[in-house]
Short mmCIF file of C-alpha atoms and ligand atoms in Angstrom, two decimals:
data_model
loop_
_atom_site.label_atom_id
_atom_site.label_comp_id
_atom_site.label_asym_id
_atom_site.label_seq_id
_atom_site.Cartn_x
_atom_site.Cartn_y
_atom_site.Cartn_z
CA THR A 1 -3.72 16.38 19.37
CA THR A 2 -3.51 16.08 15.57
CA GLU A 3 -0.50 18.44 15.19
CA PRO A 4 3.02 17.06 14.97
CA ALA A 5 5.42 18.49 17.40
CA THR A 6 7.89 19.82 15.01
CA ARG A 7 6.85 23.18 13.42
CA GLY A 8 10.08 24.76 12.43
CA GLU A 9 12.48 24.29 9.71
CA VAL A 10 13.71 20.71 10.03
CA THR A 11 16.70 18.76 8.03
CA PHE A 12 16.41 14.92 7.53
CA PRO A 13 19.48 12.75 7.54
CA ALA A 14 21.60 13.20 4.49
CA ASP A 15 21.07 9.68 3.06
CA PHE A 16 17.24 9.83 3.72
CA LEU A 17 15.53 8.37 0.64
CA TRP A 18 12.81 10.71 -1.06
CA GLY A 19 10.66 8.72 -3.26
CA ALA A 20 7.36 8.21 -5.07
CA ALA A 21 5.21 5.29 -5.38
CA THR A 22 2.67 3.56 -7.98
CA ALA A 23 1.28 0.24 -8.64
CA ALA A 24 1.07 -1.67 -12.05
CA TYR A 25 -2.81 -1.93 -12.15
CA GLN A 26 -3.28 1.53 -11.12
CA ILE A 27 -1.15 3.18 -13.73
CA GLU A 28 -0.18 0.91 -16.62
CA GLY A 29 -3.20 0.39 -18.78
CA ALA A 30 -2.15 -2.01 -21.84
CA VAL A 31 -3.94 -4.97 -20.16
CA ALA A 32 -4.38 -7.00 -23.32
CA GLU A 33 -0.80 -6.21 -24.61
CA ASP A 34 2.43 -8.34 -24.97
CA GLY A 35 1.04 -11.45 -23.58
CA ARG A 36 -0.53 -10.06 -20.36
CA SER A 37 -3.41 -12.38 -19.00
CA PRO A 38 -6.29 -11.09 -16.93
CA SER A 39 -5.84 -10.37 -13.25
CA ILE A 40 -8.54 -10.61 -10.66
CA TRP A 41 -8.99 -6.64 -11.03
CA ASP A 42 -9.76 -7.07 -14.82
CA THR A 43 -12.45 -9.30 -13.73
CA PHE A 44 -13.76 -7.54 -10.46
CA SER A 45 -13.92 -4.10 -12.22
CA ARG A 46 -16.34 -5.60 -14.79
CA VAL A 47 -18.69 -6.83 -11.86
CA PRO A 48 -21.79 -4.48 -11.83
CA GLY A 49 -21.44 -2.22 -8.98
CA ALA A 50 -18.03 -3.33 -7.78
CA VAL A 51 -16.24 -0.19 -8.82
CA LEU A 52 -17.57 3.28 -8.86
CA ASP A 53 -18.83 4.23 -12.42
CA GLY A 54 -17.71 0.84 -13.65
CA ASP A 55 -14.26 2.21 -13.93
CA THR A 56 -11.51 -0.39 -15.12
CA GLY A 57 -7.71 -0.20 -15.47
CA ASP A 58 -7.88 -0.80 -19.21
CA VAL A 59 -6.07 2.33 -20.12
CA ALA A 60 -5.37 4.01 -16.57
CA CYS A 61 -2.41 6.42 -16.87
CA ASP A 62 -1.24 4.66 -20.08
CA HIS A 63 2.14 4.33 -18.31
CA TYR A 64 2.87 1.24 -20.24
CA HIS A 65 3.32 3.37 -23.38
CA ARG A 66 4.58 6.54 -21.65
CA MET A 67 7.23 5.02 -19.34
CA PRO A 68 10.25 7.05 -20.35
CA GLU A 69 8.41 10.20 -20.13
CA ASP A 70 7.19 9.44 -16.72
CA VAL A 71 10.72 8.45 -15.64
CA ALA A 72 11.93 11.95 -17.08
CA LEU A 73 9.08 13.60 -14.93
CA MET A 74 10.38 11.80 -11.82
CA ARG A 75 13.75 13.22 -12.55
CA SER A 76 12.47 16.72 -12.87
CA LEU A 77 10.79 16.32 -9.59
CA ASN A 78 14.04 15.37 -7.76
CA ILE A 79 12.44 11.93 -6.97
CA GLY A 80 15.39 9.87 -5.74
CA ALA A 81 13.61 6.35 -5.57
CA TYR A 82 10.70 5.16 -7.45
CA ARG A 83 8.61 2.34 -5.90
CA PHE A 84 6.57 0.57 -8.54
CA SER A 85 5.01 -2.84 -8.66
CA THR A 86 5.32 -5.51 -11.26
CA SER A 87 2.51 -7.30 -12.70
CA TRP A 88 2.39 -10.96 -12.19
CA PRO A 89 0.06 -11.57 -15.24
CA ARG A 90 2.47 -9.77 -17.45
CA VAL A 91 5.51 -11.58 -16.27
CA ARG A 92 3.89 -15.08 -15.79
CA PRO A 93 0.40 -14.94 -17.75
CA ASP A 94 -2.13 -16.97 -16.05
CA GLY A 95 0.46 -17.60 -13.44
CA GLY A 96 2.16 -20.21 -15.76
CA ALA A 97 5.27 -19.82 -17.92
CA PRO A 98 7.45 -16.75 -17.88
CA ASN A 99 6.65 -14.13 -20.62
CA GLN A 100 9.64 -12.51 -21.94
CA GLN A 101 7.95 -9.43 -23.27
CA GLY A 102 6.60 -8.85 -19.83
CA ILE A 103 9.84 -9.12 -18.23
CA ASP A 104 11.40 -7.00 -20.89
CA PHE A 105 9.20 -3.91 -19.87
CA TYR A 106 10.21 -3.93 -16.21
CA SER A 107 14.01 -4.37 -17.43
CA ARG A 108 13.63 -1.33 -19.51
CA LEU A 109 11.93 0.70 -16.74
CA THR A 110 14.84 -0.28 -14.32
CA ASP A 111 17.36 0.75 -16.94
CA GLU A 112 15.57 3.99 -17.62
CA LEU A 113 15.47 4.84 -13.79
CA LEU A 114 19.20 3.94 -13.22
CA GLN A 115 20.09 6.20 -16.20
CA ARG A 116 18.24 9.04 -14.75
CA GLY A 117 19.68 8.55 -11.26
CA VAL A 118 16.59 7.19 -9.65
CA THR A 119 16.72 4.03 -7.47
CA PRO A 120 14.35 1.42 -8.36
CA TRP A 121 12.41 -0.36 -5.56
CA VAL A 122 10.31 -3.33 -6.80
CA THR A 123 6.94 -4.41 -5.07
CA LEU A 124 6.35 -8.05 -6.44
CA TYR A 125 2.62 -8.11 -5.48
CA HIS A 126 0.27 -5.03 -5.45
CA TRP A 127 -2.93 -7.07 -5.68
CA ASP A 128 -3.04 -8.18 -9.45
CA LEU A 129 -3.21 -12.02 -9.01
CA PRO A 130 -3.73 -13.76 -12.37
CA GLN A 131 -7.33 -14.58 -12.62
CA ALA A 132 -6.41 -18.32 -13.44
CA LEU A 133 -4.93 -18.78 -10.06
CA GLU A 134 -8.17 -17.27 -8.47
CA ASP A 135 -10.24 -19.62 -10.46
CA ALA A 136 -8.08 -22.33 -8.53
CA GLY A 137 -9.01 -20.86 -5.00
CA GLY A 138 -6.71 -17.65 -5.00
CA TRP A 139 -5.17 -16.98 -1.84
CA THR A 140 -7.15 -19.40 0.05
CA ASN A 141 -5.22 -22.04 -1.84
CA ARG A 142 -1.94 -22.78 -0.35
CA ASP A 143 -0.51 -23.52 -3.77
CA THR A 144 -0.84 -19.83 -4.74
CA ALA A 145 2.06 -19.00 -2.25
CA TYR A 146 4.34 -21.42 -4.24
CA ARG A 147 3.23 -20.10 -7.67
CA PHE A 148 4.08 -16.50 -6.34
CA ALA A 149 7.58 -17.52 -5.35
CA GLU A 150 8.10 -18.89 -8.94
CA TYR A 151 6.96 -15.54 -10.24
CA ALA A 152 9.05 -13.52 -7.91
CA LEU A 153 12.11 -15.52 -8.64
CA THR A 154 11.71 -15.03 -12.46
CA LEU A 155 11.74 -11.34 -11.83
CA HIS A 156 14.78 -11.59 -9.29
CA ASP A 157 16.67 -13.56 -12.11
CA ALA A 158 16.06 -10.69 -14.42
CA LEU A 159 16.46 -7.63 -12.27
CA GLY A 160 18.40 -8.69 -9.27
CA ASP A 161 21.70 -7.37 -10.69
CA ARG A 162 20.08 -3.77 -10.83
CA VAL A 163 17.39 -3.49 -8.23
CA PRO A 164 18.37 -3.00 -4.70
CA TYR A 165 14.99 -3.04 -2.78
CA TRP A 166 12.60 -5.75 -2.97
CA THR A 167 9.25 -5.70 -1.39
CA THR A 168 7.37 -9.07 -1.62
CA MET A 169 3.79 -8.04 -0.75
CA ASN A 170 2.10 -4.72 -0.59
CA GLU A 171 -0.39 -4.44 2.09
CA PRO A 172 -1.35 -8.12 2.67
CA TRP A 173 -4.39 -6.93 4.92
CA CYS A 174 -6.09 -5.36 1.97
CA SER A 175 -5.65 -8.56 -0.29
CA ALA A 176 -6.87 -10.85 2.50
CA PHE A 177 -9.53 -8.96 4.26
CA LEU A 178 -10.94 -6.62 1.69
CA GLY A 179 -10.52 -9.42 -0.92
CA TYR A 180 -11.74 -12.48 0.85
CA THR A 181 -13.76 -11.33 4.06
CA GLY A 182 -15.08 -7.95 3.23
CA GLY A 183 -15.50 -8.11 -0.62
CA GLN A 184 -14.46 -4.49 -1.11
CA HIS A 185 -11.65 -5.42 -3.36
CA ALA A 186 -11.12 -8.28 -5.79
CA PRO A 187 -11.87 -11.13 -6.03
CA GLY A 188 -14.83 -9.72 -3.96
CA ARG A 189 -15.30 -12.72 -1.81
CA GLN A 190 -17.26 -12.52 1.61
CA GLU A 191 -16.25 -15.68 3.37
CA GLY A 192 -15.56 -14.66 6.84
CA VAL A 193 -12.49 -16.36 8.22
CA ALA A 194 -11.19 -17.12 4.75
CA GLY A 195 -9.37 -13.92 5.07
CA VAL A 196 -7.29 -15.24 7.80
CA VAL A 197 -6.54 -18.23 5.61
CA ALA A 198 -5.58 -15.78 2.83
CA ALA A 199 -3.35 -13.60 5.05
CA HIS A 200 -1.46 -16.79 6.22
CA HIS A 201 -0.99 -17.83 2.51
CA LEU A 202 0.16 -14.38 1.51
CA MET A 203 2.60 -14.25 4.20
CA LEU A 204 3.72 -17.74 3.44
CA GLY A 205 4.52 -16.42 -0.10
CA HIS A 206 6.53 -13.61 1.21
CA GLY A 207 8.36 -16.11 3.46
CA LEU A 208 9.24 -18.52 0.57
CA VAL A 209 10.60 -15.57 -1.53
CA VAL A 210 12.80 -14.06 1.20
CA ASP A 211 14.15 -17.61 1.93
CA GLU A 212 14.78 -18.45 -1.68
CA ILE A 213 16.46 -15.08 -2.45
CA ARG A 214 18.66 -15.46 0.72
CA ARG A 215 19.51 -19.03 -0.48
CA ARG A 216 21.00 -17.66 -3.57
CA GLY A 217 23.61 -15.87 -1.44
CA ALA A 218 25.85 -13.86 -3.42
CA ALA A 219 23.53 -14.04 -6.34
CA GLY A 220 21.20 -12.13 -4.08
CA ARG A 221 23.76 -9.30 -4.58
CA GLY A 222 23.01 -7.62 -1.20
CA ALA A 223 19.36 -6.85 -2.01
CA GLN A 224 17.40 -5.22 0.73
CA LEU A 225 14.31 -7.74 1.38
CA GLY A 226 11.12 -6.77 2.96
CA ILE A 227 7.47 -6.34 3.16
CA THR A 228 5.08 -3.38 3.26
CA LEU A 229 2.22 -3.44 5.67
CA ASN A 230 -0.59 -0.77 6.22
CA LEU A 231 -0.67 -0.18 9.79
CA THR A 232 -2.85 2.06 11.97
CA VAL A 233 -3.11 3.38 15.47
CA ALA A 234 -6.19 2.06 17.08
CA ASP A 235 -7.49 4.24 19.82
CA PRO A 236 -10.77 3.19 21.46
CA PHE A 237 -13.39 5.87 20.68
CA ASP A 238 -14.11 6.19 24.40
CA ALA A 239 -11.26 4.94 26.56
CA GLY A 240 -13.74 4.50 29.49
CA GLU A 241 -15.90 2.17 27.74
CA PRO A 242 -15.01 -1.42 27.92
CA ALA A 243 -16.65 -2.30 24.71
CA ASP A 244 -14.58 0.36 22.86
CA VAL A 245 -11.49 -0.84 24.48
CA ASP A 246 -12.19 -4.46 23.23
CA ALA A 247 -12.97 -3.18 19.80
CA ALA A 248 -9.65 -1.34 19.65
CA ARG A 249 -7.94 -4.62 20.81
CA ARG A 250 -9.66 -6.69 17.96
CA LEU A 251 -8.91 -3.90 15.36
CA ASP A 252 -5.32 -3.73 16.47
CA GLY A 253 -5.26 -7.37 16.29
CA PHE A 254 -6.69 -8.05 12.80
CA TRP A 255 -5.08 -4.88 11.20
CA ASN A 256 -1.51 -4.70 12.88
CA ARG A 257 -0.52 -7.79 14.81
CA MET A 258 -2.00 -10.40 12.49
CA PHE A 259 0.96 -9.52 10.17
CA LEU A 260 3.47 -7.87 12.57
CA ASP A 261 3.60 -11.06 14.98
CA PRO A 262 4.23 -13.72 12.19
CA ILE A 263 6.67 -11.63 10.35
CA LEU A 264 8.74 -9.95 13.16
CA ARG A 265 8.23 -12.75 16.04
CA GLY A 266 7.46 -15.88 14.02
CA ARG A 267 4.24 -16.48 15.79
CA TYR A 268 0.44 -15.49 15.85
CA ALA A 269 -0.84 -13.41 18.71
CA ASP A 270 -2.80 -15.40 21.15
CA ASP A 271 -6.06 -13.35 21.27
CA LEU A 272 -6.66 -13.99 17.47
CA ALA A 273 -7.59 -17.60 18.24
CA GLY A 274 -10.40 -16.30 20.71
CA ASP A 275 -11.64 -13.81 18.25
CA THR A 276 -12.06 -16.50 15.56
CA GLU A 277 -13.27 -19.30 17.70
CA GLY A 278 -15.73 -21.67 16.04
CA MET A 279 -15.34 -19.84 12.70
CA LEU A 280 -14.41 -22.36 9.72
CA PHE A 281 -13.36 -22.10 6.28
CA GLU A 282 -13.88 -25.12 4.16
CA GLY A 283 -15.05 -26.84 7.31
CA ARG A 284 -11.86 -26.28 9.21
CA PRO A 285 -10.44 -23.63 11.65
CA TRP A 286 -7.92 -21.40 10.10
CA GLN A 287 -5.01 -22.87 12.26
CA ASP A 288 -5.44 -25.95 10.28
CA PHE A 289 -3.96 -24.20 7.46
CA VAL A 290 -1.01 -23.22 9.29
CA GLU A 291 1.58 -26.09 8.67
CA ASP A 292 4.84 -27.11 10.47
CA GLY A 293 7.62 -24.58 9.22
CA ASP A 294 5.46 -21.88 7.88
CA LEU A 295 5.99 -19.66 10.80
CA ALA A 296 9.96 -20.04 10.60
CA LEU A 297 9.76 -19.12 6.97
CA ILE A 298 7.54 -16.06 7.58
CA GLY A 299 9.35 -15.05 10.60
CA ALA A 300 12.79 -15.29 8.97
CA PRO A 301 14.78 -11.88 9.40
CA ILE A 302 14.01 -9.15 6.91
CA ASP A 303 16.10 -6.07 5.86
CA VAL A 304 13.40 -3.43 5.75
CA LEU A 305 10.12 -2.85 6.84
CA GLY A 306 7.63 -0.73 4.70
CA VAL A 307 5.02 1.13 6.49
CA ASN A 308 2.02 2.61 4.71
CA TYR A 309 -0.03 5.06 6.83
CA TYR A 310 -3.11 7.00 5.76
CA HIS A 311 -5.27 7.42 8.98
CA GLY A 312 -5.75 6.56 12.49
CA ASP A 313 -8.76 4.72 13.96
CA ALA A 314 -10.86 4.95 16.88
CA PRO A 315 -13.29 2.03 16.79
CA ALA A 316 -16.23 1.65 19.06
CA GLY A 317 -17.70 -1.77 20.01
CA ARG A 318 -21.24 -0.74 20.35
CA THR A 319 -23.87 1.28 18.56
CA VAL A 320 -22.94 4.99 18.50
CA PRO A 321 -25.37 7.44 17.11
CA GLY A 322 -24.55 8.69 13.73
CA ALA A 323 -21.60 6.27 13.28
CA ASP A 324 -21.69 4.03 10.22
CA LEU A 325 -20.99 0.57 11.05
CA LEU A 326 -18.33 -0.35 8.41
CA GLY A 327 -16.83 3.05 9.15
CA SER A 328 -15.95 5.50 6.36
CA ARG A 329 -12.67 4.08 5.41
CA ILE A 330 -13.88 0.59 4.51
CA ARG A 331 -17.37 1.47 3.19
CA HIS A 332 -17.70 0.46 -0.29
CA PRO A 333 -18.93 3.24 -2.60
CA GLU A 334 -21.69 1.23 -4.07
CA ARG A 335 -21.68 -2.20 -3.32
CA ARG A 336 -23.12 -4.28 -0.22
CA THR A 337 -20.04 -5.57 1.41
CA SER A 338 -19.05 -7.05 4.80
CA ILE A 339 -16.88 -5.75 7.56
CA PRO A 340 -13.47 -6.90 6.68
CA TRP A 341 -12.49 -8.74 9.70
CA PRO A 342 -14.08 -11.97 10.92
CA GLY A 343 -16.43 -11.53 13.96
CA CYS A 344 -16.20 -7.87 13.99
CA GLU A 345 -19.59 -6.89 12.73
CA ASP A 346 -20.29 -4.96 15.98
CA ILE A 347 -17.42 -2.56 15.39
CA ALA A 348 -18.41 1.10 14.50
CA PHE A 349 -16.10 3.94 13.54
CA PRO A 350 -17.59 7.21 14.91
CA ARG A 351 -16.06 10.33 13.53
CA ARG A 352 -14.04 12.33 16.08
CA GLY A 353 -14.43 15.58 14.28
CA LEU A 354 -10.89 15.46 12.63
CA PRO A 355 -10.43 16.74 9.28
CA THR A 356 -11.09 14.35 6.60
CA THR A 357 -9.77 13.65 3.12
CA GLY A 358 -11.68 12.88 -0.09
CA MET A 359 -11.77 9.16 1.02
CA ASP A 360 -13.51 10.39 4.25
CA TRP A 361 -10.39 9.08 6.07
CA GLU A 362 -9.48 11.10 9.15
CA VAL A 363 -6.19 13.05 9.10
CA GLN A 364 -4.14 12.12 12.07
CA PRO A 365 -0.31 12.73 11.52
CA GLU A 366 0.69 12.29 15.29
CA GLY A 367 -0.61 8.83 14.90
CA LEU A 368 2.13 8.11 12.41
CA THR A 369 4.64 9.13 15.14
CA ARG A 370 2.96 6.97 17.63
CA LEU A 371 2.81 4.05 15.25
CA LEU A 372 6.56 4.29 14.51
CA VAL A 373 7.59 4.47 18.07
CA ARG A 374 5.25 1.65 18.88
CA LEU A 375 6.95 -0.55 16.21
CA LYS A 376 10.33 0.28 17.88
CA GLU A 377 9.41 -0.29 21.41
CA GLU A 378 7.36 -3.50 20.75
CA TYR A 379 8.99 -5.26 18.07
CA ASP A 380 12.67 -5.91 16.96
CA VAL A 381 12.23 -4.10 13.65
CA PRO A 382 14.55 -3.52 11.07
CA PRO A 383 15.10 -0.22 9.37
CA LEU A 384 11.68 1.29 8.43
CA TYR A 385 10.61 3.21 5.38
CA ILE A 386 7.30 4.97 4.83
CA THR A 387 6.39 3.40 1.63
CA GLU A 388 3.18 5.16 1.08
CA ASN A 389 1.62 8.17 2.43
CA GLY A 390 -0.60 10.74 0.85
CA ALA A 391 -4.20 11.95 0.32
CA ALA A 392 -7.03 12.25 -2.16
CA TYR A 393 -8.60 15.76 -2.53
CA ASP A 394 -10.60 17.34 -5.20
CA ASP A 395 -8.20 19.38 -7.31
CA GLN A 396 -9.19 22.63 -8.74
CA VAL A 397 -7.69 22.85 -12.26
CA GLU A 398 -7.16 26.33 -13.36
CA THR A 399 -6.18 27.28 -17.02
CA ALA A 400 -3.28 29.54 -16.72
CA ALA A 401 -3.33 33.11 -18.39
CA GLY A 402 -1.21 33.21 -21.41
CA ASP A 403 0.15 29.89 -22.38
CA GLY A 404 -3.09 27.99 -21.90
CA GLY A 405 -1.31 25.50 -19.49
CA VAL A 406 -2.94 24.34 -16.40
CA ARG A 407 -2.13 25.07 -12.96
CA ILE A 408 -3.14 23.09 -9.97
CA ASP A 409 -2.88 24.33 -6.54
CA ASP A 410 -3.59 21.61 -3.95
CA PRO A 411 -2.93 23.02 -0.35
CA ALA A 412 -4.72 20.47 1.53
CA ARG A 413 -2.45 17.78 -0.11
CA LEU A 414 0.56 19.83 0.36
CA ALA A 415 -0.26 20.41 4.05
CA PHE A 416 -0.99 16.64 4.53
CA ILE A 417 2.40 15.52 3.13
CA ASP A 418 4.17 18.15 5.19
CA ALA A 419 2.34 17.12 8.47
CA HIS A 420 3.19 13.59 7.98
CA LEU A 421 6.93 14.23 7.13
CA ARG A 422 6.87 16.35 10.25
CA ALA A 423 5.44 13.16 12.21
CA THR A 424 8.26 11.19 10.60
CA TYR A 425 10.88 13.49 11.83
CA ASP A 426 9.31 13.50 15.31
CA ALA A 427 9.61 9.60 15.28
CA ILE A 428 13.32 9.96 14.10
CA GLN A 429 13.95 12.36 17.02
CA GLN A 430 12.65 9.79 19.30
CA GLY A 431 15.02 7.14 18.01
CA VAL A 432 13.14 5.45 15.30
CA ASP A 433 15.17 4.18 12.39
CA VAL A 434 13.17 5.63 9.51
CA ARG A 435 15.27 5.92 6.31
CA GLY A 436 12.99 7.10 3.56
CA TYR A 437 9.46 8.34 2.47
CA PHE A 438 7.47 7.71 -0.64
CA ALA A 439 4.76 9.84 -1.63
CA TRP A 440 1.47 8.21 -2.58
CA SER A 441 1.24 8.77 -5.37
CA LEU A 442 3.43 10.15 -8.19
CA LEU A 443 0.38 10.29 -10.49
CA ASP A 444 -3.32 10.39 -10.21
CA ASN A 445 -4.47 6.93 -10.85
CA TYR A 446 -7.04 4.13 -10.54
CA GLU A 447 -8.06 4.19 -6.98
CA TRP A 448 -9.43 0.63 -6.86
CA ALA A 449 -13.03 0.45 -5.95
CA TYR A 450 -13.29 4.22 -6.12
CA GLY A 451 -12.22 4.11 -9.94
CA TYR A 452 -10.79 7.34 -11.14
CA SER A 453 -12.95 9.55 -8.72
CA GLN A 454 -10.14 9.81 -6.16
CA ARG A 455 -6.94 11.56 -6.84
CA PHE A 456 -3.99 10.96 -4.83
CA GLY A 457 -1.27 12.16 -7.33
CA ILE A 458 1.27 15.00 -6.76
CA VAL A 459 1.00 15.06 -10.38
CA HIS A 460 -2.39 15.72 -12.11
CA VAL A 461 -3.33 13.24 -15.11
CA ASP A 462 -5.80 14.47 -17.57
CA TYR A 463 -7.49 11.24 -18.44
CA GLU A 464 -8.65 12.48 -21.87
CA THR A 465 -5.34 13.67 -23.08
CA GLN A 466 -3.03 11.92 -20.61
CA ALA A 467 -1.36 15.15 -20.04
CA ARG A 468 0.77 15.17 -16.65
CA THR A 469 0.67 18.38 -14.78
CA PRO A 470 2.81 18.60 -11.41
CA LYS A 471 0.49 20.09 -8.78
CA ALA A 472 1.87 22.59 -5.99
CA SER A 473 2.45 19.51 -3.70
CA ALA A 474 4.96 18.22 -6.36
CA ARG A 475 6.61 21.62 -6.56
CA TYR A 476 6.90 21.44 -2.65
CA TYR A 477 8.07 17.77 -2.77
CA ALA A 478 10.89 18.54 -5.41
CA ARG A 479 12.10 21.18 -2.98
CA VAL A 480 12.07 19.12 0.02
CA ALA A 481 13.61 16.06 -1.83
CA ALA A 482 16.55 18.34 -3.28
CA SER A 483 17.21 19.94 0.28
CA GLY A 484 16.25 17.39 2.79
CA THR A 485 14.69 20.21 4.55
CA LEU A 486 11.25 21.07 5.36
CA PRO A 487 10.47 24.78 5.12
CA PRO A 488 8.95 26.30 8.36
CA LEU A 489 5.08 25.96 8.64
CA SER A 490 4.77 29.60 8.34
CA GLU A 491 6.05 29.26 4.71
CA LEU A 492 3.54 26.75 3.52
CA PRO A 493 0.67 29.00 2.46
CA GLU A 494 3.10 30.70 0.00
CA LEU A 495 4.28 27.40 -1.34
CA ALA A 496 0.94 26.24 -1.89
CA GLY A 497 -0.18 29.55 -3.76
C1 PNW B 1 -3.31 1.45 -0.42
N1 PNW B 1 -8.74 0.66 3.48
O1 PNW B 1 -4.75 0.93 -0.48
C2 PNW B 1 -2.52 1.14 -1.57
O2 PNW B 1 -1.45 0.36 -1.36
C3 PNW B 1 -2.72 1.86 -2.77
O3 PNW B 1 -2.63 1.07 -4.05
C4 PNW B 1 -3.91 2.87 -2.68
O4 PNW B 1 -3.98 3.59 -3.99
C5 PNW B 1 -3.71 3.66 -1.49
O5 PNW B 1 -3.45 2.92 -0.54
C6 PNW B 1 -4.87 4.65 -1.29
O6 PNW B 1 -5.98 3.95 -1.01
C7 PNW B 1 -5.58 1.08 0.56
O7 PNW B 1 -9.80 0.25 2.96
C8 PNW B 1 -6.88 0.90 0.23
O8 PNW B 1 -8.37 0.94 4.69
C9 PNW B 1 -7.87 0.69 1.15
C10 PNW B 1 -7.58 0.69 2.48
C11 PNW B 1 -6.43 0.98 2.95
C12 PNW B 1 -5.34 1.14 1.94
#
């Protein structure tokens, strides 16, 4: 089934956090201002064929210059919390000394949010590594984790008195495996098991930051610390086919357990070793890069776990007619890339006939319920937040009669968000402690390798004029955020129109 169980009107807990999320490189623009240095995305977006249409984040949503207006927009949509990422190359250009102008921007943003009654939620790393650090090896170099901790603490010094929620890393899976194994994302390296080494160093960076902020004790001012993972449900395409069952195990291993086990249990799952046997990075197996004490740091308790969920997966471990190797969700729009897990070249993602989004991702809301229940049952999880969920669809922009304004009805996105909120509610009903939901994204923005071709916003952005126009999904979300209540399914068509 793809339908959530809950169909009628439902009310979330009174203190449930209703948020929206963005990321620095995807919205800010102003890439050469106020001392910012290039990041790996400034470089990668200029590699011919790396990003659809050669789009870059040079201007993006020009949020750097429109920040107060964007915060006012959030307030008008009843957004209770705003999850934004801070740009490492603004705060510590080239990964070096702190840059006061960069810090000041995030300080002004924080104040603006607080003045408008919106809770700030900082993500310290959403993929914009300073290029100078990539030149020194990037996330395959252990030193990057220590540089990350310095950068994180610079920001915590500046904002720790005002920001209650701190996420160290956004989706280390993407940084590690799309960046260093598959090559779909910056820095575009296709180096096999290097992705596992990068994953370890990303998690080490997380652990160092959590440890240091905790060590500051009272200076940490009760901050809620955590990490955000992009997790999935991996169902074998054919549960009666041993090759598919094994493909699902491996996908679950590299996508979910690779991160869940070290962070929540302080260890790596046993089967990863077998799946990467004989694979070397710089002449050594990845385990050689795990030093004494690393797993204790990585596995130290966290206060919140962020879950980003977009789609379920049904891998097959064999050739299936009509199924892309590489699967829809990880195909690169233009460039020849590798499968983003070492040793998984045989895994295919046949379509299951589910509805798909503009990204070609299969819509599977009940997978979110199962994922959340699994986290509760298999791991000792802290309170959970859905830190991203949303969908790209082509929007029909209509010029409204009379005032010349535009109107955007996005029934598919509205239904997607509603279905995933119901799926979240179903998990809460089953005893999972989920405390908030963040729509991805507040604004249409730079969708990485897909450039500006995919729109995830509940607010439309006209990239010519930078005009922001709330879509029907934003009006729906504003109502839900204000009331904490989902309207019955029967009322959705009316809300969408
Ligand atoms: C996440 N995949 O990215 C990110 O956190 C956002 O910045 C992004 O805009 C959003 O989801 C939509 O894509 C992902 O290949 C990118 O499976 C790619 C994948 C997953 C997540």
